[in-house]
């Protein structure tokens, strides 16, 4: 009988209430005020609200797929406003629009069911590849406008634009997605021209085209709500009425037009080639592109307004050992409202043998909430070694000779040079080796001319390079076999009690035992289980490791649950009186599988978890301390329900606004990405027995054909942009696990990339945890999903072991057989020949993490 951690009482707990309020608190800090003409916001609580838009009732709390957290309850925007005491005057239109949407959703679900029956597959597989497309809104009539109170000074219109997205599909530069639908554009135009004050709320998980909305003089305010979890509607109401103040800053650049992004022409569907993605934008991603190529934008990276204004005064800049330390006095210079400010530090590096972006974010800090006239001095520091760029020719990180301008300000477009750092000669900060060689020629973009920086500005600091360090990496040469002369049966308890070493235990395991340990479990009931619902003792968990050695070797299984917007579990399940899990309760989107033929004496269990703001929103808080507290809260829920590894955070770079999973990811910038990821990891891992799994390693930037798309990227671009966030997260928080991505990288699946799993992750970054695959990486997904005919082969199970990808999740018997056959018969299978030492190495890494979780 499996141990079950869930509760048998359905009553709401103090833990649920407390955690929801914690999530709501940071949700308020994640919102970004984009426009606020004539101090439209905050609203007077005595006014009434005419509420329109597809997100008014159908508010999105988070994206679809594995990142969708199953909560007990959710407050939409309409109810959040009502909870705050506002009267809604547009009830008739809201009812009409809901009926329209429900009809369209029913049509969609019926189509999904029919397609699944025709193809004889689980409906979930169809839904993954064909997500529901929001149908837009119904017409807003003149009579409905009038009834809602357009002629009254006491009524403010709030128009909510929502967008949903999720794994398995990318967004489109089309009406109803990146662009407003015709009905949205017409409805907003009518509302804006009819009401005296109009607030547009963006309940979105990624960038959309709002240039016309922002520039419309009849639109008084624009607030990026994002998608905020359980109490998103309540959090929005607090910010709209001023009980909380918006202090978020954008974590991405919002272009004037989608085609302004350098990757727009070749992304996903745009070039008609879903098999190959050529990263010709190189290091020029996000603001690095717009600033370096002098392109105008709608909103710059780091932009955000508040209900008050701040001044920033640099009071000190100095080198301290290998760090640059900057003191910045922040003062609330407003007269009425409190607020928080974010200080951003950028550095412009001189061009030399390497051309560099105009500027790069190097540090940031967020103030406490300051009352009018109140001041705070923020102490900001960063390692001078972080000024280095990667030189492919010498395989090293170098700081070139020259002047480095330190810029401090509110966002990437509003900074002032406060200091010049002078390097008299080139300094090598790290010696590496060539990794991840390109499999084709790229035509990477470059600015038309090298940038010209002033000789010196601000405080001039001649850098003492003797205080800096140069790291010389040592690399794994081989994987020797682990041996022991001990004859008694060794267990993991013996390792804990120091009666033997972990190497000696591994040496006693058979090839079959190790191969099985390194291939995870997906389902205990393959006919019934769905993706993301695969654990017998923690229903709804994404999977678990095998427990075949729990009695003989005392090796516990690990329970893995999805994220990253909370812990994704089945909220309500049943077992028979003997503890066997009964079919039913599985949740996917709006669908809950019914319980059927429930036997007498069945037991009900409950696992209600907290939905937190999506990753994109968390990054917009620019508040690592608050994010760490959210992580600690998540770790507490993991402990409660028996989850060992959280399959989060997700931290791929926002290369293009249309990536379907951008809502899970943090930013276009690797520093902000790495810092937020490290913060949430530290929080989770403060809880005994809990670890994170940073993902998707690496370059998971296209969801269409995600199992087989080949990302072609230069080594410098990889190291400086797409791997840097992972490097920061690993070095600053040591997550217990890293998950490789589905895609190929320069011709080889990331799951089979030795350079990723060993050379970079372990040899250069000193990662000490376990590496796992994403789900079904080494199984034939096209036969399951039936959507694409791939150009490239599937990931090899033997290749995972060769790369040091320790745990294949979830695996199948063929994976085990291939591993055993290759090791025992010295046989090449699917292009890889693996040794006993290779298999022992992966097993050792897995058991080492189990030991850490049990410590």
CSV table of N, CA and C in Angstrom, one decimal, residues 54-202:
chain,number,residue,atom,x,y,z
A,54,UNK,N,-12.9,40.4,-22.5
A,54,UNK,CA,-13.0,39.0,-22.4
A,54,UNK,C,-12.4,38.5,-21.1
A,55,UNK,N,-11.6,39.3,-20.4
A,55,UNK,CA,-11.0,38.9,-19.1
A,55,UNK,C,-11.7,39.3,-17.9
A,56,UNK,N,-12.8,40.0,-18.1
A,56,UNK,CA,-13.6,40.5,-16.9
A,56,UNK,C,-14.1,39.4,-16.0
A,57,UNK,N,-14.7,38.4,-16.7
A,57,UNK,CA,-15.1,37.2,-16.0
A,57,UNK,C,-14.2,36.0,-16.2
A,58,UNK,N,-13.7,35.8,-17.5
A,58,UNK,CA,-12.9,34.7,-17.8
A,58,UNK,C,-11.4,35.1,-17.6
A,59,UNK,N,-11.1,35.6,-16.4
A,59,UNK,CA,-9.8,36.1,-16.1
A,59,UNK,C,-8.8,34.9,-16.1
A,60,UNK,N,-7.6,35.1,-16.7
A,60,UNK,CA,-6.6,34.0,-16.7
A,60,UNK,C,-5.7,34.1,-15.5
A,61,UNK,N,-5.7,33.0,-14.7
A,61,UNK,CA,-4.8,33.0,-13.6
A,61,UNK,C,-3.4,32.6,-13.9
A,62,UNK,N,-3.2,31.8,-15.0
A,62,UNK,CA,-1.9,31.3,-15.4
A,62,UNK,C,-2.1,30.6,-16.7
A,63,UNK,N,-1.0,30.2,-17.4
A,63,UNK,CA,-1.1,29.6,-18.7
A,63,UNK,C,-1.6,28.1,-18.6
A,64,UNK,N,-1.6,27.5,-19.8
A,64,UNK,CA,-2.1,26.1,-19.9
A,64,UNK,C,-1.0,25.1,-19.8
A,65,UNK,N,-1.4,23.8,-19.7
A,65,UNK,CA,-0.4,22.7,-19.7
A,65,UNK,C,0.1,22.4,-18.3
A,66,UNK,N,1.4,22.0,-18.2
A,66,UNK,CA,1.9,21.6,-16.9
A,66,UNK,C,2.0,22.7,-16.0
A,67,UNK,N,2.0,24.0,-16.5
A,67,UNK,CA,2.1,25.1,-15.6
A,67,UNK,C,0.8,25.5,-15.0
A,68,UNK,N,-0.3,24.8,-15.3
A,68,UNK,CA,-1.6,25.2,-14.8
A,68,UNK,C,-1.8,24.6,-13.4
A,69,UNK,N,-1.9,25.4,-12.3
A,69,UNK,CA,-2.1,24.8,-11.0
A,69,UNK,C,-3.5,24.7,-10.6
A,70,UNK,N,-3.9,23.5,-10.1
A,70,UNK,CA,-5.2,23.2,-9.7
A,70,UNK,C,-5.5,23.7,-8.3
A,71,UNK,N,-6.3,24.8,-8.2
A,71,UNK,CA,-6.5,25.4,-6.9
A,71,UNK,C,-8.0,25.2,-6.5
A,72,UNK,N,-8.2,25.4,-5.2
A,72,UNK,CA,-9.6,25.2,-4.7
A,72,UNK,C,-10.5,26.3,-5.3
A,73,UNK,N,-10.0,27.5,-5.3
A,73,UNK,CA,-10.8,28.6,-5.8
A,73,UNK,C,-10.0,29.7,-6.5
A,74,UNK,N,-10.6,30.5,-7.2
A,74,UNK,CA,-9.9,31.6,-8.0
A,74,UNK,C,-10.8,32.8,-8.1
A,75,UNK,N,-10.3,34.0,-7.8
A,75,UNK,CA,-11.1,35.2,-7.8
A,75,UNK,C,-10.8,35.9,-9.2
A,76,UNK,N,-11.9,36.0,-10.0
A,76,UNK,CA,-11.7,36.7,-11.3
A,76,UNK,C,-11.8,38.2,-11.0
A,77,UNK,N,-11.6,39.0,-12.1
A,77,UNK,CA,-11.6,40.4,-11.9
A,77,UNK,C,-13.0,41.0,-11.5
A,78,UNK,N,-14.0,40.5,-12.1
A,78,UNK,CA,-15.4,40.9,-11.7
A,78,UNK,C,-15.6,40.7,-10.2
A,79,UNK,N,-15.3,39.6,-9.7
A,79,UNK,CA,-15.5,39.3,-8.3
A,79,UNK,C,-14.5,40.0,-7.4
A,80,UNK,N,-13.3,40.2,-7.9
A,80,UNK,CA,-12.4,41.0,-7.1
A,80,UNK,C,-12.8,42.4,-6.9
A,81,UNK,N,-13.4,43.0,-7.9
A,81,UNK,CA,-13.9,44.4,-7.8
A,81,UNK,C,-15.1,44.5,-6.9
A,82,UNK,N,-16.0,43.5,-7.0
A,82,UNK,CA,-17.1,43.4,-6.1
A,82,UNK,C,-16.7,43.2,-4.7
A,83,UNK,N,-15.7,42.4,-4.5
A,83,UNK,CA,-15.1,42.1,-3.1
A,83,UNK,C,-14.6,43.4,-2.5
A,84,UNK,N,-14.1,44.3,-3.4
A,84,UNK,CA,-13.5,45.6,-2.9
A,84,UNK,C,-14.6,46.6,-2.7
A,85,UNK,N,-15.9,46.3,-3.0
A,85,UNK,CA,-17.0,47.2,-2.7
A,85,UNK,C,-17.5,48.0,-4.0
A,86,UNK,N,-16.9,47.7,-5.1
A,86,UNK,CA,-17.3,48.4,-6.3
A,86,UNK,C,-18.6,47.8,-6.9
A,87,UNK,N,-19.5,48.7,-7.4
A,87,UNK,CA,-20.7,48.3,-8.1
A,87,UNK,C,-20.4,48.2,-9.6
A,88,UNK,N,-20.8,47.0,-10.2
A,88,UNK,CA,-20.6,46.8,-11.6
A,88,UNK,C,-21.8,47.2,-12.3
A,89,UNK,N,-21.7,48.1,-13.3
A,89,UNK,CA,-22.9,48.6,-14.0
A,89,UNK,C,-23.2,47.9,-15.3
A,90,UNK,N,-22.3,47.0,-15.7
A,90,UNK,CA,-22.4,46.4,-17.1
A,90,UNK,C,-22.8,44.9,-17.0
A,91,UNK,N,-23.6,44.5,-16.0
A,91,UNK,CA,-23.9,43.1,-15.8
A,91,UNK,C,-24.6,42.4,-17.0
A,92,UNK,N,-25.4,43.1,-17.7
A,92,UNK,CA,-26.1,42.5,-18.8
A,92,UNK,C,-25.2,42.1,-19.9
A,93,UNK,N,-24.2,43.0,-20.2
A,93,UNK,CA,-23.2,42.7,-21.2
A,93,UNK,C,-22.4,41.5,-20.8
A,94,UNK,N,-21.9,41.5,-19.5
A,94,UNK,CA,-21.1,40.4,-19.0
A,94,UNK,C,-21.8,39.1,-19.2
A,95,UNK,N,-23.1,39.0,-18.9
A,95,UNK,CA,-23.9,37.8,-19.0
A,95,UNK,C,-24.0,37.4,-20.4
A,96,UNK,N,-24.2,38.3,-21.3
A,96,UNK,CA,-24.3,38.0,-22.7
A,96,UNK,C,-23.0,37.5,-23.3
A,97,UNK,N,-21.9,38.1,-22.9
A,97,UNK,CA,-20.6,37.7,-23.4
A,97,UNK,C,-20.2,36.3,-22.8
A,98,UNK,N,-20.5,36.0,-21.6
A,98,UNK,CA,-20.2,34.7,-21.0
A,98,UNK,C,-21.0,33.6,-21.7
A,99,UNK,N,-22.2,33.8,-22.1
A,99,UNK,CA,-23.0,32.8,-22.8
A,99,UNK,C,-22.4,32.5,-24.1
A,100,UNK,N,-21.9,33.6,-24.8
A,100,UNK,CA,-21.3,33.4,-26.1
A,100,UNK,C,-20.0,32.6,-26.0
A,101,UNK,N,-19.2,32.9,-25.0
A,101,UNK,CA,-17.9,32.2,-24.8
A,101,UNK,C,-18.1,30.8,-24.4
A,102,UNK,N,-19.1,30.5,-23.6
A,102,UNK,CA,-19.4,29.1,-23.2
A,102,UNK,C,-19.8,28.2,-24.3
A,103,UNK,N,-20.6,28.8,-25.2
A,103,UNK,CA,-21.0,28.1,-26.4
A,103,UNK,C,-19.8,27.7,-27.3
A,104,UNK,N,-18.9,28.6,-27.4
A,104,UNK,CA,-17.7,28.4,-28.2
A,104,UNK,C,-16.8,27.3,-27.5
A,105,UNK,N,-16.7,27.4,-26.2
A,105,UNK,CA,-15.9,26.4,-25.5
A,105,UNK,C,-16.5,25.0,-25.6
A,106,UNK,N,-17.8,24.9,-25.5
A,106,UNK,CA,-18.4,23.6,-25.6
A,106,UNK,C,-18.2,23.0,-27.0
A,107,UNK,N,-18.2,23.9,-28.0
A,107,UNK,CA,-17.9,23.4,-29.4
A,107,UNK,C,-16.5,22.8,-29.4
A,108,UNK,N,-15.6,23.5,-28.8
A,108,UNK,CA,-14.2,23.1,-28.8
A,108,UNK,C,-14.0,21.8,-28.1
A,109,UNK,N,-14.6,21.7,-26.9
A,109,UNK,CA,-14.4,20.4,-26.1
A,109,UNK,C,-15.0,19.2,-26.9
A,110,UNK,N,-16.1,19.5,-27.5
A,110,UNK,CA,-16.8,18.4,-28.3
A,110,UNK,C,-15.9,18.0,-29.5
A,111,UNK,N,-15.2,18.9,-30.1
A,111,UNK,CA,-14.3,18.6,-31.2
A,111,UNK,C,-13.1,17.8,-30.7
A,112,UNK,N,-12.6,18.2,-29.5
A,112,UNK,CA,-11.4,17.5,-28.9
A,112,UNK,C,-11.8,16.1,-28.7
A,113,UNK,N,-13.0,15.8,-28.1
A,113,UNK,CA,-13.4,14.5,-27.8
A,113,UNK,C,-13.6,13.7,-29.1
A,114,UNK,N,-14.1,14.3,-30.1
A,114,UNK,CA,-14.3,13.5,-31.4
A,114,UNK,C,-13.0,13.2,-32.1
A,115,UNK,N,-12.1,14.1,-32.0
A,115,UNK,CA,-10.7,13.9,-32.6
A,115,UNK,C,-10.0,12.8,-31.8
A,116,UNK,N,-10.1,12.8,-30.5
A,116,UNK,CA,-9.5,11.8,-29.7
A,116,UNK,C,-10.0,10.4,-30.0
A,117,UNK,N,-11.3,10.3,-30.1
A,117,UNK,CA,-12.0,9.0,-30.5
A,117,UNK,C,-11.5,8.6,-31.8
A,118,UNK,N,-11.5,9.5,-32.8
A,118,UNK,CA,-11.1,9.1,-34.2
A,118,UNK,C,-9.7,8.6,-34.2
A,119,UNK,N,-8.8,9.2,-33.4
A,119,UNK,CA,-7.4,8.8,-33.5
A,119,UNK,C,-7.1,7.8,-32.4
A,120,UNK,N,-8.1,7.4,-31.5
A,120,UNK,CA,-7.9,6.5,-30.4
A,120,UNK,C,-6.7,6.9,-29.5
A,121,UNK,N,-6.7,8.1,-29.1
A,121,UNK,CA,-5.7,8.6,-28.2
A,121,UNK,C,-6.4,9.4,-27.1
A,122,UNK,N,-5.7,9.7,-26.0
A,122,UNK,CA,-6.2,10.5,-24.9
A,122,UNK,C,-6.5,11.9,-25.4
A,123,UNK,N,-7.7,12.4,-25.0
A,123,UNK,CA,-8.0,13.8,-25.4
A,123,UNK,C,-7.0,14.8,-25.0
A,124,UNK,N,-6.2,14.5,-24.0
A,124,UNK,CA,-5.2,15.5,-23.5
A,124,UNK,C,-4.1,15.7,-24.7
A,125,UNK,N,-3.8,14.6,-25.4
A,125,UNK,CA,-2.8,14.8,-26.5
A,125,UNK,C,-3.3,15.7,-27.5
A,126,UNK,N,-4.6,15.7,-27.9
A,126,UNK,CA,-5.2,16.5,-28.9
A,126,UNK,C,-5.2,18.0,-28.3
A,127,UNK,N,-5.6,18.1,-27.1
A,127,UNK,CA,-5.6,19.5,-26.5
A,127,UNK,C,-4.3,20.2,-26.4
A,128,UNK,N,-3.2,19.4,-26.2
A,128,UNK,CA,-1.9,19.9,-26.2
A,128,UNK,C,-1.5,20.6,-27.5
A,129,UNK,N,-1.9,20.0,-28.6
A,129,UNK,CA,-1.5,20.5,-29.9
A,129,UNK,C,-2.5,21.4,-30.5
A,130,UNK,N,-3.7,21.5,-29.9
A,130,UNK,CA,-4.8,22.4,-30.4
A,130,UNK,C,-5.4,23.1,-29.2
A,131,UNK,N,-4.7,24.1,-28.6
A,131,UNK,CA,-5.3,24.8,-27.5
A,131,UNK,C,-6.5,25.6,-27.9
A,132,UNK,N,-7.3,25.9,-26.9
A,132,UNK,CA,-8.5,26.7,-27.2
A,132,UNK,C,-8.2,28.1,-27.5
A,133,UNK,N,-8.7,28.6,-28.6
A,133,UNK,CA,-8.5,30.0,-29.0
A,133,UNK,C,-9.7,30.8,-28.6
A,134,UNK,N,-9.4,31.9,-27.8
A,134,UNK,CA,-10.4,32.7,-27.3
A,134,UNK,C,-11.2,33.3,-28.4
A,135,UNK,N,-12.5,33.3,-28.4
A,135,UNK,CA,-13.3,33.7,-29.5
A,135,UNK,C,-13.5,35.2,-29.6
A,136,UNK,N,-12.9,36.0,-28.7
A,136,UNK,CA,-13.1,37.4,-28.7
A,136,UNK,C,-14.4,37.8,-27.8
A,137,UNK,N,-14.9,38.9,-28.1
A,137,UNK,CA,-16.1,39.4,-27.3
A,137,UNK,C,-17.3,39.6,-28.2
A,138,UNK,N,-18.4,39.6,-27.6
A,138,UNK,CA,-19.6,40.0,-28.4
A,138,UNK,C,-19.7,41.5,-28.5
A,139,UNK,N,-20.5,42.0,-29.4
A,139,UNK,CA,-20.7,43.4,-29.7
A,139,UNK,C,-21.2,44.1,-28.4
A,140,UNK,N,-20.6,45.3,-28.2
A,140,UNK,CA,-21.1,46.2,-27.1
A,140,UNK,C,-22.0,47.2,-27.8
A,141,UNK,N,-23.3,47.1,-27.5
A,141,UNK,CA,-24.2,48.0,-28.2
A,141,UNK,C,-24.3,49.4,-27.5
A,142,UNK,N,-24.8,50.3,-28.2
A,142,UNK,CA,-25.0,51.7,-27.7
A,142,UNK,C,-25.9,51.7,-26.5
A,143,UNK,N,-26.9,50.8,-26.5
A,143,UNK,CA,-27.8,50.8,-25.4
A,143,UNK,C,-27.1,50.2,-24.1
A,144,UNK,N,-26.2,49.2,-24.3
A,144,UNK,CA,-25.5,48.7,-23.2
A,144,UNK,C,-24.5,49.7,-22.7
A,145,UNK,N,-23.9,50.5,-23.5
A,145,UNK,CA,-23.0,51.6,-23.1
A,145,UNK,C,-23.8,52.6,-22.2
A,146,UNK,N,-24.9,52.9,-22.7
A,146,UNK,CA,-25.7,53.9,-22.0
A,146,UNK,C,-26.2,53.4,-20.6
A,147,UNK,N,-26.7,52.1,-20.7
A,147,UNK,CA,-27.2,51.5,-19.4
A,147,UNK,C,-26.0,51.4,-18.4
A,148,UNK,N,-24.8,51.2,-18.9
A,148,UNK,CA,-23.7,51.0,-18.0
A,148,UNK,C,-23.2,52.4,-17.3
A,149,UNK,N,-23.8,53.5,-17.8
A,149,UNK,CA,-23.6,54.8,-17.1
A,149,UNK,C,-22.5,55.6,-17.8
A,150,UNK,N,-22.4,55.6,-19.1
A,150,UNK,CA,-21.4,56.4,-19.8
A,150,UNK,C,-21.5,57.9,-19.5
A,151,UNK,N,-22.7,58.4,-19.2
A,151,UNK,CA,-22.9,59.8,-19.1
A,151,UNK,C,-22.7,60.3,-17.7
A,152,UNK,N,-22.4,59.4,-16.8
A,152,UNK,CA,-22.2,59.7,-15.4
A,152,UNK,C,-20.7,60.0,-15.0
A,153,UNK,N,-20.5,61.0,-14.2
A,153,UNK,CA,-19.1,61.3,-13.7
A,153,UNK,C,-18.7,60.2,-12.7
A,154,UNK,N,-19.6,59.5,-12.2
A,154,UNK,CA,-19.3,58.6,-11.1
A,154,UNK,C,-19.1,57.1,-11.6
A,155,UNK,N,-18.9,57.0,-12.9
A,155,UNK,CA,-18.7,55.7,-13.5
A,155,UNK,C,-17.4,55.7,-14.3
A,156,UNK,N,-16.5,54.8,-14.0
A,156,UNK,CA,-15.3,54.6,-14.8
A,156,UNK,C,-15.3,53.3,-15.5
A,157,UNK,N,-15.0,53.3,-16.8
A,157,UNK,CA,-14.9,52.1,-17.6
A,157,UNK,C,-13.6,51.3,-17.4
A,158,UNK,N,-13.7,50.0,-17.2
A,158,UNK,CA,-12.5,49.2,-17.1
A,158,UNK,C,-12.7,48.1,-18.2
A,159,UNK,N,-11.7,48.1,-19.1
A,159,UNK,CA,-11.8,47.2,-20.2
A,159,UNK,C,-10.6,46.2,-20.1
A,160,UNK,N,-10.9,44.9,-20.0
A,160,UNK,CA,-9.9,43.9,-19.7
A,160,UNK,C,-9.6,43.0,-20.9
A,161,UNK,N,-8.4,43.1,-21.3
A,161,UNK,CA,-7.9,42.3,-22.5
A,161,UNK,C,-7.1,41.1,-21.9
A,162,UNK,N,-7.6,39.9,-22.3
A,162,UNK,CA,-7.0,38.6,-21.8
A,162,UNK,C,-6.4,37.8,-22.9
A,163,UNK,N,-5.3,37.1,-22.7
A,163,UNK,CA,-4.7,36.2,-23.6
A,163,UNK,C,-4.2,35.0,-22.8
A,164,UNK,N,-4.4,33.8,-23.4
A,164,UNK,CA,-3.9,32.6,-22.8
A,164,UNK,C,-2.9,31.9,-23.8
A,165,UNK,N,-2.0,31.2,-23.2
A,165,UNK,CA,-1.1,30.4,-24.0
A,165,UNK,C,-0.6,29.2,-23.2
A,166,UNK,N,0.2,28.4,-23.8
A,166,UNK,CA,0.7,27.2,-23.1
A,166,UNK,C,1.6,26.4,-23.9
A,167,UNK,N,2.1,25.3,-23.2
A,167,UNK,CA,3.1,24.4,-23.9
A,167,UNK,C,2.5,23.7,-25.0
A,168,UNK,N,3.3,23.4,-26.0
A,168,UNK,CA,2.9,22.6,-27.2
A,168,UNK,C,2.5,23.4,-28.4
A,169,UNK,N,2.3,24.8,-28.2
A,169,UNK,CA,1.8,25.6,-29.3
A,169,UNK,C,2.4,27.0,-29.1
A,170,UNK,N,2.8,27.6,-30.2
A,170,UNK,CA,3.2,29.0,-30.1
A,170,UNK,C,2.1,29.9,-30.4
A,171,UNK,N,2.2,31.2,-30.1
A,171,UNK,CA,1.2,32.2,-30.4
A,171,UNK,C,1.4,32.7,-31.8
A,172,UNK,N,0.5,33.5,-32.3
A,172,UNK,CA,0.5,34.0,-33.6
A,172,UNK,C,0.4,35.5,-33.7
A,173,UNK,N,1.1,36.1,-34.7
A,173,UNK,CA,0.9,37.5,-34.9
A,173,UNK,C,-0.4,37.7,-35.7
A,174,UNK,N,-1.5,37.5,-35.0
A,174,UNK,CA,-2.8,37.5,-35.7
A,174,UNK,C,-3.8,38.2,-34.7
A,175,UNK,N,-4.9,38.6,-35.3
A,175,UNK,CA,-6.0,39.2,-34.5
A,175,UNK,C,-6.5,38.1,-33.6
A,176,UNK,N,-6.8,38.6,-32.3
A,176,UNK,CA,-7.2,37.7,-31.3
A,176,UNK,C,-6.1,37.1,-30.5
A,177,UNK,N,-4.9,37.3,-30.9
A,177,UNK,CA,-3.7,36.8,-30.2
A,177,UNK,C,-2.7,38.0,-30.0
A,178,UNK,N,-1.7,38.1,-30.8
A,178,UNK,CA,-0.8,39.3,-30.6
A,178,UNK,C,-1.5,40.6,-30.8
A,179,UNK,N,-2.4,40.6,-31.8
A,179,UNK,CA,-3.2,41.8,-32.1
A,179,UNK,C,-4.6,41.7,-31.4
A,180,UNK,N,-5.2,42.8,-31.2
A,180,UNK,CA,-6.6,42.8,-30.8
A,180,UNK,C,-7.5,42.2,-31.9
A,181,UNK,N,-8.5,41.5,-31.4
A,181,UNK,CA,-9.5,41.0,-32.4
A,181,UNK,C,-10.3,42.2,-32.9
A,182,UNK,N,-11.0,42.0,-34.0
A,182,UNK,CA,-11.9,43.1,-34.5
A,182,UNK,C,-12.9,43.5,-33.4
A,183,UNK,N,-13.5,42.5,-32.8
A,183,UNK,CA,-14.5,42.9,-31.8
A,183,UNK,C,-14.0,43.6,-30.6
A,184,UNK,N,-12.7,43.2,-30.2
A,184,UNK,CA,-12.1,43.9,-29.1
A,184,UNK,C,-11.8,45.3,-29.5
A,185,UNK,N,-11.2,45.5,-30.7
A,185,UNK,CA,-10.8,46.9,-31.1
A,185,UNK,C,-12.0,47.7,-31.2
A,186,UNK,N,-13.1,47.2,-31.8
A,186,UNK,CA,-14.3,48.0,-32.0
A,186,UNK,C,-15.0,48.3,-30.6
A,187,UNK,N,-15.0,47.3,-29.8
A,187,UNK,CA,-15.6,47.5,-28.5
A,187,UNK,C,-14.8,48.5,-27.6
A,188,UNK,N,-13.5,48.4,-27.6
A,188,UNK,CA,-12.7,49.3,-26.9
A,188,UNK,C,-12.8,50.7,-27.4
A,189,UNK,N,-12.9,50.9,-28.7
A,189,UNK,CA,-13.0,52.2,-29.3
A,189,UNK,C,-14.3,52.8,-28.9
A,190,UNK,N,-15.4,52.0,-28.9
A,190,UNK,CA,-16.7,52.5,-28.5
A,190,UNK,C,-16.7,52.9,-27.0
A,191,UNK,N,-16.2,52.1,-26.2
A,191,UNK,CA,-16.1,52.4,-24.7
A,191,UNK,C,-15.3,53.6,-24.5
A,192,UNK,N,-14.1,53.7,-25.1
A,192,UNK,CA,-13.2,54.8,-24.9
A,192,UNK,C,-13.8,56.1,-25.3
A,193,UNK,N,-14.6,56.1,-26.3
A,193,UNK,CA,-15.2,57.4,-26.8
A,193,UNK,C,-16.4,57.8,-26.1
A,194,UNK,N,-16.9,56.8,-25.2
A,194,UNK,CA,-18.2,57.1,-24.5
A,194,UNK,C,-18.1,57.5,-23.1
A,195,UNK,N,-17.0,56.9,-22.4
A,195,UNK,CA,-16.9,57.2,-21.0
A,195,UNK,C,-15.8,58.2,-20.8
A,196,UNK,N,-15.9,59.0,-19.7
A,196,UNK,CA,-14.9,60.1,-19.4
A,196,UNK,C,-13.6,59.5,-18.9
A,197,UNK,N,-13.6,58.4,-18.2
A,197,UNK,CA,-12.4,57.8,-17.8
A,197,UNK,C,-12.4,56.3,-18.2
A,198,UNK,N,-11.3,55.9,-18.8
A,198,UNK,CA,-11.3,54.5,-19.3
A,198,UNK,C,-9.9,53.9,-18.9
A,199,UNK,N,-10.0,52.8,-18.2
A,199,UNK,CA,-8.7,52.0,-17.8
A,199,UNK,C,-8.7,50.7,-18.5
A,200,UNK,N,-7.6,50.5,-19.2
A,200,UNK,CA,-7.4,49.2,-19.9
A,200,UNK,C,-6.5,48.3,-19.0
A,201,UNK,N,-6.9,47.1,-18.7
A,201,UNK,CA,-6.2,46.2,-17.9
A,201,UNK,C,-5.8,45.0,-18.9
A,202,UNK,N,-4.5,44.7,-18.8
A,202,UNK,CA,-3.9,43.6,-19.7
A,202,UNK,C,-3.7,42.4,-18.8
